[in-house]
Amino acid sequence: MPARHVVSWSTLIGGYVQCGMSKQALGVFREMQVANMEPNDVTLVSVLAASPLLGALEQGKWVHGYLNSNGVELVFFWVLRLIDMYTKCGEVELALEVFNGMSTRNLLVWTSMIKGLAMHGWGKEAFSLIYDLERAGIVPDDITFIGVLCACTHAEQAAKNLIQLEPDNRGKSREVKFCRIQKNIRLVWLKVAKAIERLLFEC
């Protein structure tokens, strides 16, 4: 191609990401930067998705900085992806900065942050968020409660906390009951990870 449009760059980068070729995706993105081509939303989303798979924190931080420097409002769409990227890269503090910078949060944002804290063993902070969530008047769903369960070191403590938190009309799905019965933290983690990933792509 003698001249590449931003759509061409973004399509190539997105295609690599969809095929699980994160290294190639970020390689093309670097070429795009060298060519002084301004990225679009598709480019940025693809880079945020590829960065944690390679531990390429700097690329993800570049996207965050680009959004800020260009005055892009960090609405739910971007916050979800930034929290996901930072937590997968092990930067929980940076994820919390993004989370705490929001004036209003929906259930997906709360759940994504709880899941990120749980993934890195920040159990106390995860439980603190679930209490804050309920005080904010937001009704947790099954996915949120699974994230709380993941934050527990021992399954017995998870059951205790869930009993205290959960009204009779919540968290009654077959998957949640099965996870409690089995007390299998790995199974629970796989469940919440897949659920959050699905929600991110649906957003």
Coordinates of N, CA and C in Angstrom, one line a residue:
M1 N 0.8 -1.2 0.0 CA 0.0 0.0 0.0 C 0.9 1.2 0.0
P2 N 0.8 2.1 -1.0 CA 1.6 3.3 -1.1 C 1.3 4.3 0.1
A3 N 0.1 4.4 0.5 CA -0.3 5.3 1.6 C -1.4 4.6 2.5
R4 N -1.2 4.6 3.8 CA -2.1 3.9 4.7 C -2.9 4.9 5.4
H5 N -4.2 4.7 5.4 CA -5.2 5.5 6.2 C -5.3 4.9 7.6
V6 N -5.7 5.7 8.5 CA -5.9 5.2 9.9 C -6.7 4.0 10.0
V7 N -7.7 3.9 9.1 CA -8.6 2.7 9.1 C -7.8 1.4 8.7
S8 N -6.9 1.6 7.8 CA -6.1 0.4 7.4 C -5.2 0.0 8.5
W9 N -4.5 0.9 9.2 CA -3.7 0.6 10.4 C -4.5 -0.1 11.4
S10 N -5.7 0.5 11.8 CA -6.5 0.0 12.8 C -7.1 -1.4 12.5
T11 N -7.4 -1.6 11.3 CA -7.9 -2.9 10.9 C -6.9 -4.0 11.0
L12 N -5.6 -3.7 10.6 CA -4.5 -4.6 10.7 C -4.2 -4.9 12.2
I13 N -4.2 -3.9 13.0 CA -3.9 -4.1 14.5 C -5.0 -4.9 15.1
G14 N -6.3 -4.5 14.8 CA -7.4 -5.2 15.4 C -7.4 -6.7 15.0
G15 N -7.1 -6.9 13.7 CA -7.0 -8.3 13.2 C -6.0 -9.2 13.9
Y16 N -4.9 -8.6 14.2 CA -3.8 -9.3 14.9 C -4.3 -9.7 16.3
V17 N -5.0 -8.7 17.0 CA -5.5 -8.9 18.3 C -6.5 -10.0 18.4
Q18 N -7.4 -10.0 17.4 CA -8.5 -11.0 17.3 C -7.9 -12.4 17.1
C19 N -6.7 -12.5 16.5 CA -6.1 -13.7 16.2 C -5.1 -14.1 17.3
G20 N -5.1 -13.4 18.4 CA -4.2 -13.7 19.5 C -2.7 -13.3 19.2
M21 N -2.5 -12.5 18.2 CA -1.1 -12.2 17.8 C -0.8 -10.8 18.4
S22 N -0.7 -10.7 19.7 CA -0.5 -9.4 20.4 C 0.8 -8.7 20.0
K23 N 1.8 -9.5 19.9 CA 3.2 -9.0 19.6 C 3.2 -8.3 18.3
Q24 N 2.5 -8.9 17.3 CA 2.5 -8.3 15.9 C 1.6 -7.1 16.0
A25 N 0.5 -7.1 16.8 CA -0.4 -6.0 16.8 C 0.4 -4.7 17.4
L26 N 1.1 -4.9 18.5 CA 1.8 -3.8 19.0 C 3.0 -3.4 18.1
G27 N 3.5 -4.3 17.4 CA 4.6 -3.9 16.4 C 4.0 -3.0 15.4
V28 N 2.9 -3.3 14.8 CA 2.2 -2.4 13.8 C 1.9 -1.1 14.5
F29 N 1.4 -1.1 15.7 CA 1.1 0.1 16.4 C 2.3 1.0 16.5
R30 N 3.5 0.4 16.8 CA 4.7 1.2 16.9 C 5.1 1.8 15.5
E31 N 4.9 1.1 14.5 CA 5.1 1.6 13.1 C 4.1 2.8 12.9
M32 N 2.9 2.6 13.3 CA 1.9 3.7 13.2 C 2.4 5.0 13.9
Q33 N 2.9 4.8 15.1 CA 3.4 6.0 15.8 C 4.6 6.6 15.1
V34 N 5.5 5.8 14.6 CA 6.7 6.3 13.8 C 6.2 7.1 12.6
A35 N 5.1 6.7 12.0 CA 4.6 7.3 10.8 C 3.7 8.6 11.2
N36 N 3.7 8.9 12.5 CA 2.9 10.0 13.0 C 1.4 10.0 12.6
M37 N 0.9 8.8 12.5 CA -0.5 8.6 12.2 C -1.3 8.6 13.5
E38 N -2.3 9.5 13.6 CA -3.2 9.6 14.7 C -4.1 8.4 14.8
P39 N -4.1 7.7 16.0 CA -5.0 6.5 16.2 C -6.4 6.9 16.3
N40 N -7.3 6.0 16.0 CA -8.7 6.2 16.3 C -9.1 5.3 17.5
D41 N -10.4 5.3 17.8 CA -10.9 4.5 19.0 C -10.6 3.1 18.8
V42 N -10.8 2.6 17.6 CA -10.5 1.1 17.3 C -9.1 0.8 17.6
T43 N -8.2 1.7 17.2 CA -6.7 1.4 17.5 C -6.5 1.4 19.0
L44 N -7.0 2.3 19.7 CA -6.7 2.4 21.1 C -7.3 1.2 21.9
V45 N -8.5 0.8 21.5 CA -9.1 -0.4 22.2 C -8.3 -1.6 21.9
S46 N -7.8 -1.7 20.7 CA -6.9 -2.9 20.4 C -5.6 -2.9 21.1
V47 N -5.0 -1.8 21.3 CA -3.8 -1.7 22.0 C -4.0 -2.0 23.5
L48 N -5.1 -1.5 24.1 CA -5.4 -1.8 25.5 C -5.6 -3.3 25.7
A49 N -6.2 -3.9 24.7 CA -6.4 -5.4 24.8 C -5.2 -6.2 24.6
A50 N -4.2 -5.7 23.8 CA -3.0 -6.5 23.5 C -1.9 -6.3 24.6
S51 N -1.9 -5.1 25.2 CA -0.8 -4.7 26.1 C -0.7 -5.7 27.3
P52 N -1.7 -6.0 28.0 CA -1.5 -6.9 29.2 C -1.1 -8.3 28.8
L53 N -1.4 -8.8 27.6 CA -1.0 -10.1 27.2 C 0.5 -10.3 27.0
L54 N 1.1 -9.1 26.8 CA 2.6 -9.1 26.6 C 3.3 -8.4 27.8
G55 N 2.5 -8.0 28.8 CA 3.1 -7.2 29.9 C 3.6 -5.9 29.4
A56 N 3.0 -5.4 28.3 CA 3.5 -4.1 27.7 C 2.8 -2.9 28.3
L57 N 3.1 -2.7 29.6 CA 2.4 -1.6 30.4 C 2.6 -0.3 29.7
E58 N 3.8 0.0 29.2 CA 4.1 1.3 28.7 C 3.1 1.7 27.5
Q59 N 2.8 0.7 26.7 CA 1.9 0.9 25.6 C 0.5 1.3 26.1
G60 N 0.0 0.5 27.2 CA -1.3 0.8 27.8 C -1.3 2.2 28.4
K61 N -0.2 2.5 29.1 CA -0.1 3.8 29.7 C -0.1 4.9 28.7
W62 N 0.5 4.7 27.5 CA 0.5 5.6 26.4 C -0.9 6.0 26.0
V63 N -1.7 4.9 25.9 CA -3.1 5.1 25.5 C -3.8 6.0 26.5
H64 N -3.6 5.6 27.8 CA -4.3 6.4 28.9 C -3.8 7.9 28.8
G65 N -2.6 8.1 28.6 CA -2.1 9.5 28.5 C -2.6 10.2 27.2
Y66 N -2.7 9.4 26.2 CA -3.3 10.0 24.9 C -4.7 10.5 25.1
L67 N -5.5 9.6 25.8 CA -6.9 10.0 26.1 C -7.0 11.2 26.9
N68 N -6.1 11.3 27.9 CA -6.1 12.5 28.8 C -5.7 13.8 28.1
S69 N -4.6 13.6 27.3 CA -4.1 14.8 26.7 C -5.0 15.3 25.5
N70 N -5.8 14.5 25.0 CA -6.7 14.9 24.0 C -8.1 15.2 24.5
G71 N -8.2 15.3 25.8 CA -9.5 15.7 26.4 C -10.6 14.7 26.3
V72 N -10.3 13.5 26.1 CA -11.3 12.4 25.9 C -11.9 12.1 27.3
E73 N -13.2 12.3 27.4 CA -13.9 12.0 28.7 C -13.8 10.5 29.0
L74 N -13.3 10.1 30.2 CA -13.2 8.7 30.5 C -14.6 8.2 31.0
V75 N -15.4 7.9 30.0 CA -16.7 7.3 30.3 C -16.5 5.8 30.6
F76 N -17.7 5.1 30.9 CA -17.6 3.7 31.2 C -16.8 2.9 30.2
F77 N -17.0 3.2 28.9 CA -16.4 2.4 27.9 C -14.9 2.4 28.1
W78 N -14.3 3.5 28.3 CA -12.8 3.6 28.5 C -12.4 3.1 29.9
V79 N -13.1 3.5 30.9 CA -12.7 3.1 32.2 C -12.6 1.6 32.4
L80 N -13.6 0.9 31.8 CA -13.6 -0.6 31.9 C -12.3 -1.2 31.3
R81 N -11.9 -0.6 30.2 CA -10.8 -1.1 29.4 C -9.5 -0.8 30.1
L82 N -9.4 0.4 30.7 CA -8.2 0.8 31.4 C -8.0 0.0 32.7
I83 N -9.1 -0.2 33.5 CA -9.0 -1.0 34.7 C -8.6 -2.4 34.3
D84 N -9.2 -3.0 33.3 CA -8.8 -4.3 32.8 C -7.3 -4.4 32.4
M85 N -6.9 -3.4 31.7 CA -5.5 -3.4 31.3 C -4.5 -3.3 32.5
Y86 N -4.8 -2.3 33.3 CA -3.9 -2.1 34.5 C -3.8 -3.3 35.4
T87 N -5.0 -3.9 35.7 CA -5.0 -5.0 36.6 C -4.3 -6.2 36.0
K88 N -4.5 -6.5 34.7 CA -3.8 -7.6 34.1 C -2.3 -7.4 34.0
C89 N -1.9 -6.1 34.0 CA -0.5 -5.8 34.0 C 0.1 -5.7 35.4
G90 N -0.7 -6.0 36.4 CA -0.3 -6.0 37.8 C -0.2 -4.6 38.5
E91 N -0.8 -3.6 37.8 CA -0.7 -2.2 38.3 C -2.1 -1.9 39.0
V92 N -2.3 -2.5 40.1 CA -3.6 -2.3 40.8 C -3.8 -0.9 41.3
E93 N -2.7 -0.2 41.7 CA -2.8 1.1 42.2 C -3.3 2.1 41.1
L94 N -2.7 1.8 39.9 CA -3.1 2.7 38.7 C -4.6 2.4 38.3
A95 N -5.0 1.1 38.4 CA -6.4 0.8 38.2 C -7.3 1.5 39.2
L96 N -6.9 1.5 40.4 CA -7.7 2.2 41.5 C -7.7 3.7 41.2
E97 N -6.7 4.3 40.7 CA -6.7 5.7 40.4 C -7.7 6.0 39.3
V98 N -7.8 5.2 38.3 CA -8.8 5.3 37.3 C -10.2 5.2 37.9
F99 N -10.4 4.2 38.7 CA -11.7 3.9 39.3 C -12.1 5.1 40.2
N100 N -11.2 5.5 41.1 CA -11.5 6.6 42.0 C -11.7 7.9 41.3
G101 N -11.2 8.1 40.1 CA -11.4 9.3 39.3 C -12.8 9.5 38.7
M102 N -13.6 8.5 38.8 CA -14.9 8.6 38.3 C -15.9 9.1 39.3
S103 N -16.7 10.1 38.9 CA -17.8 10.6 39.7 C -19.0 9.7 39.9
T104 N -19.3 9.0 38.8 CA -20.4 8.1 38.8 C -19.9 6.7 38.2
R105 N -20.4 5.6 38.7 CA -19.9 4.3 38.3 C -21.1 3.4 38.1
N106 N -21.1 2.6 37.1 CA -22.1 1.6 37.0 C -21.6 0.2 37.5
L107 N -22.5 -0.7 37.5 CA -22.2 -2.0 38.1 C -21.0 -2.7 37.4
L108 N -20.9 -2.5 36.1 CA -19.8 -3.1 35.4 C -18.4 -2.6 35.9
V109 N -18.4 -1.3 36.1 CA -17.1 -0.7 36.6 C -16.8 -1.2 38.0
W110 N -17.8 -1.2 38.9 CA -17.6 -1.7 40.3 C -17.1 -3.2 40.2
T111 N -17.7 -4.0 39.4 CA -17.4 -5.4 39.3 C -16.0 -5.6 38.8
S112 N -15.7 -4.9 37.7 CA -14.4 -5.0 37.1 C -13.2 -4.7 38.1
M113 N -13.5 -3.7 38.9 CA -12.5 -3.3 39.9 C -12.4 -4.3 41.0
I114 N -13.5 -4.8 41.5 CA -13.5 -5.9 42.5 C -12.8 -7.1 42.0
K115 N -13.0 -7.5 40.7 CA -12.4 -8.6 40.1 C -10.9 -8.4 40.1
G116 N -10.5 -7.2 39.7 CA -9.0 -6.9 39.6 C -8.3 -7.0 40.9
L117 N -9.0 -6.5 42.0 CA -8.4 -6.5 43.3 C -8.3 -8.0 43.8
A118 N -9.4 -8.8 43.5 CA -9.4 -10.2 43.9 C -8.2 -11.0 43.2
M119 N -8.0 -10.6 41.9 CA -7.0 -11.3 41.1 C -5.6 -11.2 41.8
H120 N -5.4 -10.1 42.4 CA -4.1 -9.9 43.0 C -4.0 -10.0 44.5
G121 N -5.1 -10.6 45.1 CA -5.1 -10.9 46.5 C -5.4 -9.8 47.4
W122 N -6.0 -8.7 46.9 CA -6.4 -7.5 47.7 C -7.7 -7.8 48.3
G123 N -7.9 -8.8 49.1 CA -9.2 -9.2 49.6 C -9.9 -8.1 50.4
K124 N -9.1 -7.5 51.3 CA -9.7 -6.4 52.2 C -10.3 -5.3 51.3
E125 N -9.5 -4.9 50.3 CA -10.0 -3.8 49.5 C -11.2 -4.2 48.6
A126 N -11.2 -5.4 48.2 CA -12.3 -5.9 47.4 C -13.6 -5.9 48.2
F127 N -13.5 -6.4 49.5 CA -14.7 -6.3 50.3 C -15.1 -4.9 50.7
S128 N -14.1 -4.0 50.8 CA -14.5 -2.6 51.1 C -15.3 -2.0 49.9
L129 N -14.9 -2.4 48.7 CA -15.7 -1.9 47.5 C -17.1 -2.5 47.5
I130 N -17.3 -3.7 47.8 CA -18.6 -4.3 47.8 C -19.5 -3.6 48.8
Y131 N -19.0 -3.2 49.9 CA -19.7 -2.5 50.9 C -20.1 -1.1 50.4
D132 N -19.1 -0.4 49.8 CA -19.3 0.9 49.2 C -20.3 0.8 48.1
L133 N -20.3 -0.2 47.3 CA -21.3 -0.4 46.2 C -22.7 -0.5 46.7
E134 N -22.9 -1.3 47.8 CA -24.2 -1.4 48.4 C -24.7 -0.1 49.0
R135 N -23.7 0.6 49.6 CA -24.1 1.9 50.2 C -24.5 3.0 49.1
A136 N -23.9 2.8 47.9 CA -24.2 3.6 46.8 C -25.6 3.3 46.2
G137 N -26.2 2.2 46.7 CA -27.6 1.9 46.2 C -27.6 1.1 45.0
I138 N -26.4 0.5 44.6 CA -26.3 -0.4 43.4 C -26.5 -1.8 43.8
V139 N -27.3 -2.5 43.2 CA -27.6 -3.9 43.5 C -26.6 -4.8 42.9
P140 N -25.8 -5.5 43.6 CA -24.8 -6.5 43.1 C -25.5 -7.6 42.4
D141 N -24.8 -8.2 41.4 CA -25.4 -9.4 40.7 C -24.5 -10.6 41.0
D142 N -24.8 -11.7 40.3 CA -24.0 -12.9 40.6 C -22.5 -12.7 40.3
I143 N -22.2 -12.0 39.2 CA -20.8 -11.8 38.8 C -20.1 -11.1 39.9
T144 N -20.7 -10.1 40.5 CA -20.1 -9.3 41.6 C -19.8 -10.2 42.7
F145 N -20.8 -11.0 43.1 CA -20.6 -11.9 44.3 C -19.5 -13.0 44.0
I146 N -19.4 -13.4 42.8 CA -18.3 -14.3 42.4 C -16.9 -13.6 42.6
G147 N -16.9 -12.3 42.2 CA -15.6 -11.6 42.4 C -15.3 -11.5 43.9
V148 N -16.3 -11.3 44.7 CA -16.0 -11.2 46.2 C -15.5 -12.6 46.7
L149 N -16.1 -13.7 46.2 CA -15.7 -15.0 46.6 C -14.2 -15.2 46.2
C150 N -13.8 -14.7 45.1 CA -12.4 -14.8 44.6 C -11.5 -14.1 45.5
A151 N -12.0 -13.1 46.2 CA -11.1 -12.3 47.1 C -10.8 -13.0 48.4
C152 N -11.4 -14.1 48.7 CA -11.2 -14.7 49.9 C -10.1 -15.7 49.8
T153 N -9.3 -15.8 50.8 CA -8.2 -16.8 50.9 C -8.7 -18.2 51.1
H154 N -9.7 -18.3 52.0 CA -10.3 -19.6 52.3 C -11.8 -19.6 51.9
A155 N -12.2 -20.7 51.4 CA -13.6 -20.8 51.0 C -14.6 -20.6 52.2
E156 N -14.2 -21.0 53.4 CA -15.1 -20.8 54.5 C -15.3 -19.3 54.8
Q157 N -14.3 -18.5 54.6 CA -14.4 -17.1 54.8 C -15.3 -16.5 53.7
A158 N -15.2 -17.0 52.5 CA -16.0 -16.5 51.4 C -17.5 -16.8 51.7
A159 N -17.8 -18.0 52.2 CA -19.2 -18.3 52.5 C -19.7 -17.4 53.6
K160 N -18.9 -17.2 54.6 CA -19.3 -16.3 55.7 C -19.6 -14.9 55.2
N161 N -18.7 -14.3 54.4 CA -19.0 -13.0 53.9 C -20.2 -12.9 53.0
L162 N -20.3 -13.9 52.1 CA -21.5 -13.9 51.2 C -22.8 -14.0 52.0
I163 N -22.8 -14.8 53.0 CA -24.0 -14.9 53.8 C -24.4 -13.6 54.4
Q164 N -23.4 -12.8 54.9 CA -23.6 -11.5 55.5 C -24.1 -10.5 54.5
L165 N -23.5 -10.6 53.3 CA -23.8 -9.6 52.3 C -25.1 -9.8 51.5
E166 N -25.4 -11.1 51.3 CA -26.4 -11.4 50.3 C -27.8 -11.5 50.8
P167 N -28.8 -10.6 50.3 CA -30.2 -10.8 50.7 C -30.7 -12.1 50.0
D168 N -31.8 -12.6 50.5 CA -32.4 -13.8 50.0 C -32.6 -13.9 48.5
N169 N -32.9 -12.7 47.9 CA -33.3 -12.7 46.5 C -32.1 -12.5 45.6
R170 N -30.9 -12.6 46.1 CA -29.8 -12.4 45.2 C -28.8 -13.6 45.1
G171 N -28.1 -13.6 44.0 CA -27.0 -14.6 43.9 C -27.5 -16.1 43.9
K172 N -28.7 -16.3 43.3 CA -29.3 -17.7 43.4 C -29.1 -18.5 42.1
S173 N -28.2 -18.1 41.3 CA -28.0 -18.8 40.0 C -27.4 -20.2 40.3
R174 N -27.5 -21.1 39.4 CA -27.0 -22.4 39.5 C -25.5 -22.4 39.6
E175 N -24.8 -21.5 38.8 CA -23.4 -21.4 38.8 C -22.8 -21.0 40.2
V176 N -23.5 -20.0 40.8 CA -23.0 -19.5 42.1 C -23.2 -20.6 43.2
K177 N -24.3 -21.2 43.2 CA -24.5 -22.3 44.2 C -23.5 -23.4 44.0
F178 N -23.3 -23.7 42.7 CA -22.3 -24.8 42.5 C -20.9 -24.4 43.0
C179 N -20.5 -23.2 42.7 CA -19.2 -22.7 43.2 C -19.1 -22.8 44.7
R180 N -20.2 -22.4 45.4 CA -20.2 -22.4 46.8 C -20.0 -23.9 47.4
I181 N -20.8 -24.8 46.7 CA -20.8 -26.1 47.2 C -19.4 -26.7 47.0
Q182 N -18.8 -26.5 45.8 CA -17.5 -27.1 45.5 C -16.4 -26.4 46.2
K183 N -16.6 -25.1 46.6 CA -15.5 -24.4 47.3 C -14.3 -24.4 46.4
N184 N -14.5 -24.3 45.1 CA -13.3 -24.4 44.2 C -13.0 -23.0 43.7
I185 N -12.0 -22.3 44.3 CA -11.7 -21.0 44.0 C -11.2 -20.8 42.5
R186 N -10.5 -21.8 42.0 CA -10.1 -21.8 40.6 C -11.2 -21.8 39.7
L187 N -12.2 -22.6 39.9 CA -13.4 -22.6 39.1 C -14.1 -21.3 39.2
V188 N -14.2 -20.7 40.3 CA -14.8 -19.4 40.5 C -14.1 -18.3 39.7
W189 N -12.8 -18.3 39.8 CA -12.0 -17.3 39.1 C -12.2 -17.4 37.6
L190 N -12.2 -18.7 37.0 CA -12.4 -18.8 35.6 C -13.8 -18.3 35.2
K191 N -14.8 -18.5 36.1 CA -16.1 -18.0 35.8 C -16.2 -16.5 35.7
V192 N -15.6 -15.9 36.7 CA -15.7 -14.4 36.7 C -14.8 -13.8 35.6
A193 N -13.7 -14.4 35.3 CA -12.8 -13.9 34.2 C -13.5 -13.9 32.9
K194 N -14.2 -15.0 32.6 CA -14.9 -15.2 31.3 C -16.1 -14.2 31.3
A195 N -16.7 -14.0 32.4 CA -17.9 -13.1 32.4 C -17.5 -11.7 32.2
I196 N -16.4 -11.3 32.8 CA -16.0 -9.9 32.7 C -15.5 -9.7 31.2
E197 N -14.8 -10.6 30.7 CA -14.3 -10.5 29.3 C -15.5 -10.4 28.3
R198 N -16.6 -11.2 28.6 CA -17.7 -11.1 27.7 C -18.4 -9.7 27.9
L199 N -18.5 -9.2 29.1 CA -19.1 -7.9 29.3 C -18.3 -6.8 28.6
L200 N -17.0 -6.9 28.6 CA -16.1 -5.9 28.0 C -16.4 -5.8 26.5
F201 N -16.5 -6.9 25.9 CA -16.7 -6.9 24.4 C -18.2 -6.5 24.1
E202 N -19.1 -6.7 25.0 CA -20.5 -6.3 24.8 C -20.7 -4.8 25.0
C203 N -19.8 -4.2 25.8 CA -20.0 -2.8 26.1 C -19.8 -1.9 24.9

